[in-house]
XYZ file of C-alpha atoms in Angstrom:
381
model
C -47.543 40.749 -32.966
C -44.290 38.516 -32.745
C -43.233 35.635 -35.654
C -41.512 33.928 -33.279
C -41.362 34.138 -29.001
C -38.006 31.684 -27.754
C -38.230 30.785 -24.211
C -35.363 29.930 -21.764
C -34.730 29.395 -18.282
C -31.650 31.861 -16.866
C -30.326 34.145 -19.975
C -26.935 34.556 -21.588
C -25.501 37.483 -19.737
C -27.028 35.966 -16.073
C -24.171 34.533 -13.516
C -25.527 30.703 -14.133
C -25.469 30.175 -17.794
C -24.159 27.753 -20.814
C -24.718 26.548 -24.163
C -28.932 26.419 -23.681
C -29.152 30.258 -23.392
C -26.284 31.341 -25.638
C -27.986 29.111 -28.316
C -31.234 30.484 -28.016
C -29.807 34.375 -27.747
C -28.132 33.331 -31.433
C -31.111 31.987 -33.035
C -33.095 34.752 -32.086
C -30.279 37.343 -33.462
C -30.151 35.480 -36.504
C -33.761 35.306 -37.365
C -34.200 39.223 -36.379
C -31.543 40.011 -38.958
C -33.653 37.986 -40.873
C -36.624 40.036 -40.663
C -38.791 38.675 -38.371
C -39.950 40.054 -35.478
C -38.688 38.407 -31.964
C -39.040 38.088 -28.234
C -37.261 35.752 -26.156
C -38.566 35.558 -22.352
C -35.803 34.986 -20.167
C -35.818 34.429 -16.396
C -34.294 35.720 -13.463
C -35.318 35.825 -9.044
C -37.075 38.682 -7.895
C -33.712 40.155 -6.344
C -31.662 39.418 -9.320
C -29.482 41.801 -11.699
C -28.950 41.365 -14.988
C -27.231 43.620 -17.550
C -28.673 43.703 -21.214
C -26.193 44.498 -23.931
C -27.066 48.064 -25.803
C -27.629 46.283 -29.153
C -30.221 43.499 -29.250
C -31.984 42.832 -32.107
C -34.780 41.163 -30.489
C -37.174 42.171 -27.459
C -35.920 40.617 -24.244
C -39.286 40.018 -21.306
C -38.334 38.976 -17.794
C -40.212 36.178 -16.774
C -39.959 35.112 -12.485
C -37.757 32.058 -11.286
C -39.216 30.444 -8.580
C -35.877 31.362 -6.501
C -34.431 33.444 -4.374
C -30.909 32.587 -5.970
C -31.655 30.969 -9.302
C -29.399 27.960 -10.536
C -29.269 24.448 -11.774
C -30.062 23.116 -8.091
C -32.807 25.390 -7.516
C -35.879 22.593 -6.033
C -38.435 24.776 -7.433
C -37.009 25.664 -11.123
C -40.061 22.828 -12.175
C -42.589 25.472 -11.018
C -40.797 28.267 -13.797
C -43.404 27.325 -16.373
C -46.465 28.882 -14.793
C -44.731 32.381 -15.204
C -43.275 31.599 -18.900
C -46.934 30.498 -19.717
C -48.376 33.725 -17.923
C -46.081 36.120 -19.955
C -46.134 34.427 -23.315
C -50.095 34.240 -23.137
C -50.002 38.090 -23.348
C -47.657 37.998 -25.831
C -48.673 36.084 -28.230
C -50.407 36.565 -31.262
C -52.595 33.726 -33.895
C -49.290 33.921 -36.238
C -47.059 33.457 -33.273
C -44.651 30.193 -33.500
C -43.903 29.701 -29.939
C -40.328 27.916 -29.466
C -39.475 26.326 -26.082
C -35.689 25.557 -25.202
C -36.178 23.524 -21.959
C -38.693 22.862 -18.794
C -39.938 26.112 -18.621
C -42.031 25.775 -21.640
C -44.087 22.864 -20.105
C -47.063 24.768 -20.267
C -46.897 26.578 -23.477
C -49.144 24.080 -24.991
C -52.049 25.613 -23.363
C -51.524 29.213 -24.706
C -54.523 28.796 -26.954
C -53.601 32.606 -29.405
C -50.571 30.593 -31.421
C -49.770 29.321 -34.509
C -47.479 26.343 -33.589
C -45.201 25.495 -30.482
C -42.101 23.823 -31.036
C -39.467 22.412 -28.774
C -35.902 22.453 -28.494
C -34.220 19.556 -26.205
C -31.266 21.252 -24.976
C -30.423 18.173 -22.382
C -26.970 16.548 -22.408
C -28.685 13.379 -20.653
C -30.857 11.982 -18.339
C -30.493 9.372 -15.198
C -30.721 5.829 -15.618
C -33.822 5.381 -13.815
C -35.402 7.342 -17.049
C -35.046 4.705 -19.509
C -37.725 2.183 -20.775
C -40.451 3.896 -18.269
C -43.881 2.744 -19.638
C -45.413 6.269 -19.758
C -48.751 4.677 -20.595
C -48.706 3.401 -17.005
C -49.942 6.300 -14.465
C -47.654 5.081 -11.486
C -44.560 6.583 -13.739
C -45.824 10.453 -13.553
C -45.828 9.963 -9.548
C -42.530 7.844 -9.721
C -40.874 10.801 -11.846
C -41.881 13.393 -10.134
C -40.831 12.454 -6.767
C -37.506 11.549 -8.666
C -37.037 14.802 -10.366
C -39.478 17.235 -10.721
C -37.941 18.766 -13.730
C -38.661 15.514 -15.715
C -42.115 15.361 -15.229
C -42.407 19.161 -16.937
C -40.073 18.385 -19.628
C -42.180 15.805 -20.702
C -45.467 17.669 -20.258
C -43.342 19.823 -23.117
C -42.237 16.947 -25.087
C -45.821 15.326 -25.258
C -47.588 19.538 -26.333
C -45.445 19.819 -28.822
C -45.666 20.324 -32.246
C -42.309 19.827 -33.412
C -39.716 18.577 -31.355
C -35.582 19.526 -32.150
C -32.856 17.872 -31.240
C -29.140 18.976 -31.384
C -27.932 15.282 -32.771
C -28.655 11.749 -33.425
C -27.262 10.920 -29.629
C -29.712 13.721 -28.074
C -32.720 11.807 -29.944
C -31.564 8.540 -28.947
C -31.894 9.407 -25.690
C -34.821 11.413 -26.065
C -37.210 8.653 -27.530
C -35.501 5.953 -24.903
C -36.627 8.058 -21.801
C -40.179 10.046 -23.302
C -40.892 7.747 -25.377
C -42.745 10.116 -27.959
C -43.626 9.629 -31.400
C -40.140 10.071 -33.785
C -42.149 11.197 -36.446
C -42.310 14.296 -34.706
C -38.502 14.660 -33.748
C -35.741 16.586 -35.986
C -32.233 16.758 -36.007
C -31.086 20.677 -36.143
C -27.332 21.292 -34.775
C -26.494 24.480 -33.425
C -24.376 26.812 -35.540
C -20.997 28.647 -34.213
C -20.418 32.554 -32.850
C -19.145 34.469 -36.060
C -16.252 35.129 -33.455
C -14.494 31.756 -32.935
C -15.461 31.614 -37.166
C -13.034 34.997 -37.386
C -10.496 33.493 -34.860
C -7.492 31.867 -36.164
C -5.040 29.881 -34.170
C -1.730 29.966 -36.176
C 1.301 27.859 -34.235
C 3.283 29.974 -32.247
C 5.087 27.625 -29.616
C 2.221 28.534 -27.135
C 2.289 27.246 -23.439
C -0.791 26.407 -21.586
C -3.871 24.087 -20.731
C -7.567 25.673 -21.351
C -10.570 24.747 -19.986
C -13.793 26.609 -20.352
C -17.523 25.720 -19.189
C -19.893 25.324 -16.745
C -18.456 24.187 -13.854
C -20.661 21.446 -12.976
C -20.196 17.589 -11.982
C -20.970 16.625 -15.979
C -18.044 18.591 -17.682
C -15.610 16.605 -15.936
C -13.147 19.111 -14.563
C -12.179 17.003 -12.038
C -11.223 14.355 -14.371
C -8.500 17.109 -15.631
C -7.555 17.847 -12.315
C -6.536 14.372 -11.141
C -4.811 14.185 -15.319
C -3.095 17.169 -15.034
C -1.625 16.960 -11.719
C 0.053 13.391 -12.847
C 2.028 15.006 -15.841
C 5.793 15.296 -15.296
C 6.458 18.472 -12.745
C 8.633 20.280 -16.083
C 5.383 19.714 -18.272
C 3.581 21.455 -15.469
C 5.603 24.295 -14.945
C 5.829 24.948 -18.579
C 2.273 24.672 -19.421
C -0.302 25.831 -16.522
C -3.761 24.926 -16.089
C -6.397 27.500 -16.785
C -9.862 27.014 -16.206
C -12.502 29.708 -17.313
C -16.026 29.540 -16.119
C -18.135 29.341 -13.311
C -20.699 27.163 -11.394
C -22.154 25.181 -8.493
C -18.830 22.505 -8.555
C -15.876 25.254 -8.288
C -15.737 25.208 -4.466
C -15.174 21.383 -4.359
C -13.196 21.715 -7.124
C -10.782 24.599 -5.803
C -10.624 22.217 -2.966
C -9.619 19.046 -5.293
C -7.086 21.425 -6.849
C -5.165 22.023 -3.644
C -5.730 18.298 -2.310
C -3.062 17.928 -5.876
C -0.907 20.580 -4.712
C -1.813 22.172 -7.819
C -2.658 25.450 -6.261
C 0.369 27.386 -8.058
C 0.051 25.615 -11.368
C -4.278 26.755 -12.011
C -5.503 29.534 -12.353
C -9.453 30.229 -12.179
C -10.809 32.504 -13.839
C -14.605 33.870 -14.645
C -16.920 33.884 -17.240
C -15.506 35.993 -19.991
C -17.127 37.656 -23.087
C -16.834 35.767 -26.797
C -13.930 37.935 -27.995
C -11.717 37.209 -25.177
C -12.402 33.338 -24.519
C -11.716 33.151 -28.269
C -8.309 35.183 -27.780
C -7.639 32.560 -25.003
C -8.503 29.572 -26.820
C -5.960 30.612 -29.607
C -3.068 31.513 -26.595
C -2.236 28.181 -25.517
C -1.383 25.130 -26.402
C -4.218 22.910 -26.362
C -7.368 22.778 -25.047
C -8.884 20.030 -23.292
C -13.172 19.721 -22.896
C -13.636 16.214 -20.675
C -17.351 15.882 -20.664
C -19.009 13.494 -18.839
C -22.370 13.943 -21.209
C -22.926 16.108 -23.982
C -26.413 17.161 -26.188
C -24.373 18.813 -28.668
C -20.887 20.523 -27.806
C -20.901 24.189 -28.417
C -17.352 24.706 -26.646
C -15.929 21.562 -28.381
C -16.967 23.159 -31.785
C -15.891 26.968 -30.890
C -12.730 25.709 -30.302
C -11.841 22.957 -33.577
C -13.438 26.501 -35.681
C -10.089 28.177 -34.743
C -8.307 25.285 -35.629
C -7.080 24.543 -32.154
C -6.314 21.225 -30.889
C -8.960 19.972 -28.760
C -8.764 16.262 -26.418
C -12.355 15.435 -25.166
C -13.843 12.352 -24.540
C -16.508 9.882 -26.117
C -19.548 10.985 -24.356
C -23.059 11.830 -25.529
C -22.645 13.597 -29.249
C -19.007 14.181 -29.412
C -17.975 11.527 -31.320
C -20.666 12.369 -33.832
C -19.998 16.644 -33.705
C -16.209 16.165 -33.400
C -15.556 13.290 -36.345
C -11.935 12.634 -36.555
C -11.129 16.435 -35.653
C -10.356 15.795 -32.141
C -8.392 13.293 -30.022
C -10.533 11.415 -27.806
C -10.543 9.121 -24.746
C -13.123 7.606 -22.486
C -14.966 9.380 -19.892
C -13.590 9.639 -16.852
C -10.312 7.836 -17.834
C -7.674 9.702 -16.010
C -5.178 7.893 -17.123
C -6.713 8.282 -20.934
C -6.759 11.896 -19.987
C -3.082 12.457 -19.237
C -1.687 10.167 -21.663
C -3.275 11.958 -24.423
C -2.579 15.362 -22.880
C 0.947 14.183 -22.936
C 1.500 12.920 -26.565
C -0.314 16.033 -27.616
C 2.349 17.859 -26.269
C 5.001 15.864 -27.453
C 4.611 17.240 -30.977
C 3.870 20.945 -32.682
C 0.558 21.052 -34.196
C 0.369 20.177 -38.113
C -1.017 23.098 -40.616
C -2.797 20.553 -42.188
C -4.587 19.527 -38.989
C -4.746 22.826 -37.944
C -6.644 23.623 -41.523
C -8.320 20.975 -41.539
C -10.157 21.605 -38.162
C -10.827 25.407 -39.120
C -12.629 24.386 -42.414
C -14.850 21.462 -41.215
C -16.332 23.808 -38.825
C -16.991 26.251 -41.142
C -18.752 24.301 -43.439
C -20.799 22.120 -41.111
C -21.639 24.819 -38.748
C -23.679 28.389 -38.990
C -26.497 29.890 -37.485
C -27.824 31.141 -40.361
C -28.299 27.243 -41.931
C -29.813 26.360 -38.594
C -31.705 29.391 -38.517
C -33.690 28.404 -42.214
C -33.927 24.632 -40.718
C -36.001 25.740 -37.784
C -37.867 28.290 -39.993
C -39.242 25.167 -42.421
C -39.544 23.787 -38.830
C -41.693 26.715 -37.768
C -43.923 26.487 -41.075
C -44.638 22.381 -41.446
């Protein structure tokens, strides 16, 4: 019998993924280490292939996306919890904490052989049209749905659960504005860092270069840095390239963006790359530069301050209150903002004092093995 099964739509190593499954893949490595005993159920289409590392130290079980091609646009994704609920049912055992980490665990309240089901709201934000619904009404579950499916699930998970997470104060903010559950059920637990960005050290030597990395989606704001970039000063340009790591459902209209700035010789694209390697690149250039439109949390804002990097992001979602005064920030979707700072950055070398100033606060704010024991008591309330 599992402690603990972790659920999650997509999984760390599939080609659509972000901070939602590479959080859940490090709590459930941390809390096998621990000693507990661990599944995670991950999903993936029926034609999909996905490539498990060698080393796990937790049981990985393949639940079906309703998809042929799964990803964030998928129009069915809201149907994802019938399978999760199939295979966890079989799974699970009466000491069994079940832990959700998004819509797919919208029917785990119903697996009756468990000892507790908690949630984790991994959501940077939600539409307008979300806030102040009177849920007590029953024309809002019709409304929702035929607004966005996926809302209507992710509250059926909200409203089953036990014990409900969030990543910061500006996750639950939103959170109780648009579900309108009870608080007294809510937590604050942030996410901890990958021990490799915590070994990574970014010491100042005259590095050249721009990074981006992320989802490539409409809310990280790539196309804010676009339209930034391509107004520095043609020598900043040439000096100091653009290079943007990731992948997602935005980089064809954003390739096309890029060459719409003539910027086709000054980005490169690259990939999703493993930890070690984004970590060597964050520590290669000069600065990097994160311009979300939303955030729950900000795993890549706090992978790169712990190696002491210079990071310019924006004011969105939880930044402000993840970041503190450890990055420079400007409004969302200020372009001007955006360059200006990008500019003055580059106008001056990087302090040591900054630079250790950045690689301690992450350090010790920030480790999975603290969250870890917070969602443990969590798991035991």
């Amino acid at each position: 019998m599992y402690d603990v099964i972790l659920t999650c739509n997509y999984s760390p190593w599939s080609s659509y993924r972000g901070g939602g499954q590479k959080s859940t893949h490090m709590i459930a490595s941390t809390l096998a280490t621990m000693g507990k005993k661990v599944c995670v159920i991950y999903s993936k289409g029926v034609f999909e292939r996905v490539a498990l590392p060698e080393d796990l130290p937790y049981d990985v079980v393949w639940a079906f996306f309703f998809a042929i091609k799964p990803g964030i646009s998928s129009p069915l994704r809201f149907l994802n919890g019938i399978s999760f609920y199939l295979k966890t049912r079989k799974l699970s055992g009466s000491g069994t904490v079940l832990h959700g980490n998004g819509e797919e665990a919208s029917l785990l309240r119903y697996v009756r052989n468990k000892k507790r089901f908690v949630f984790s709201l991994r959501y940077p934000g939600f539409e307008p049209f979300m806030y102040s619904l009177p849920w007590n009404k029953i024309w809002v579950w019709p409304y929702v749905f035929l607004r966005e499916p996926r809302h209507i699930v992710l509250a059926l998970a909200l409203r089953g659960a036990d014990a409900v997470m969030c990543t910061s104060a500006s996750s639950k903010e939103s959170l109780l504005a648009c579900f309108r559950i009870s608080e007294q059920k809510t937590r604050i637990i942030p996410n901890g860092i990958d021990p490799v960005f915590l070994a990574t050290r970014f010491e100042w030597k005259e590095q050249n270069g721009i990074l981006y990395f992320g989802r490539l989606t409409h809310a990280k704001g790539v196309d804010v840095l676009l339209r930034a970039y391509a107004g520095l000063e043609e020598a900043t340009k040439q000096i100091h390239p653009l290079k943007i790591i990731g992948d997602g459902p935005y980089v064809v209209e954003l390739k096309r963006l890029a060459s719409e700035l003539h910027l086709e010789k000054r980005v490169e694209w690259q990939a999703w790359v493993g930890s070690q390697e984004l970590a060597h690149e964050i520590v290669s250039h000069r600065l990097v530069a994160l311009p979300s439109r939303e955030e729950s949390f900000g795993n890549t804002m706090l992978e790169t301050l712990a190696t002491g990097q210079s990071l310019i992001s924006t004011n969105a979602g939880s930044i402000p209150e993840v970041t503190e005064d450890h990055a420079v920030l400007v409004p969302r979707d200020d372009v001007d903002a955006l360059r200006r700072a990008i500019s003055e950055c580059m106008s001056k070398s990087p302090s040591r004092e900054d630079i250790e100033a950045r690689y301690r606060y992450v350090r010790e704010r920030f480790s999975w093995e603290t969250t870890s024991q917070m969602y443990l008591k969590s798991y035991e309330e």
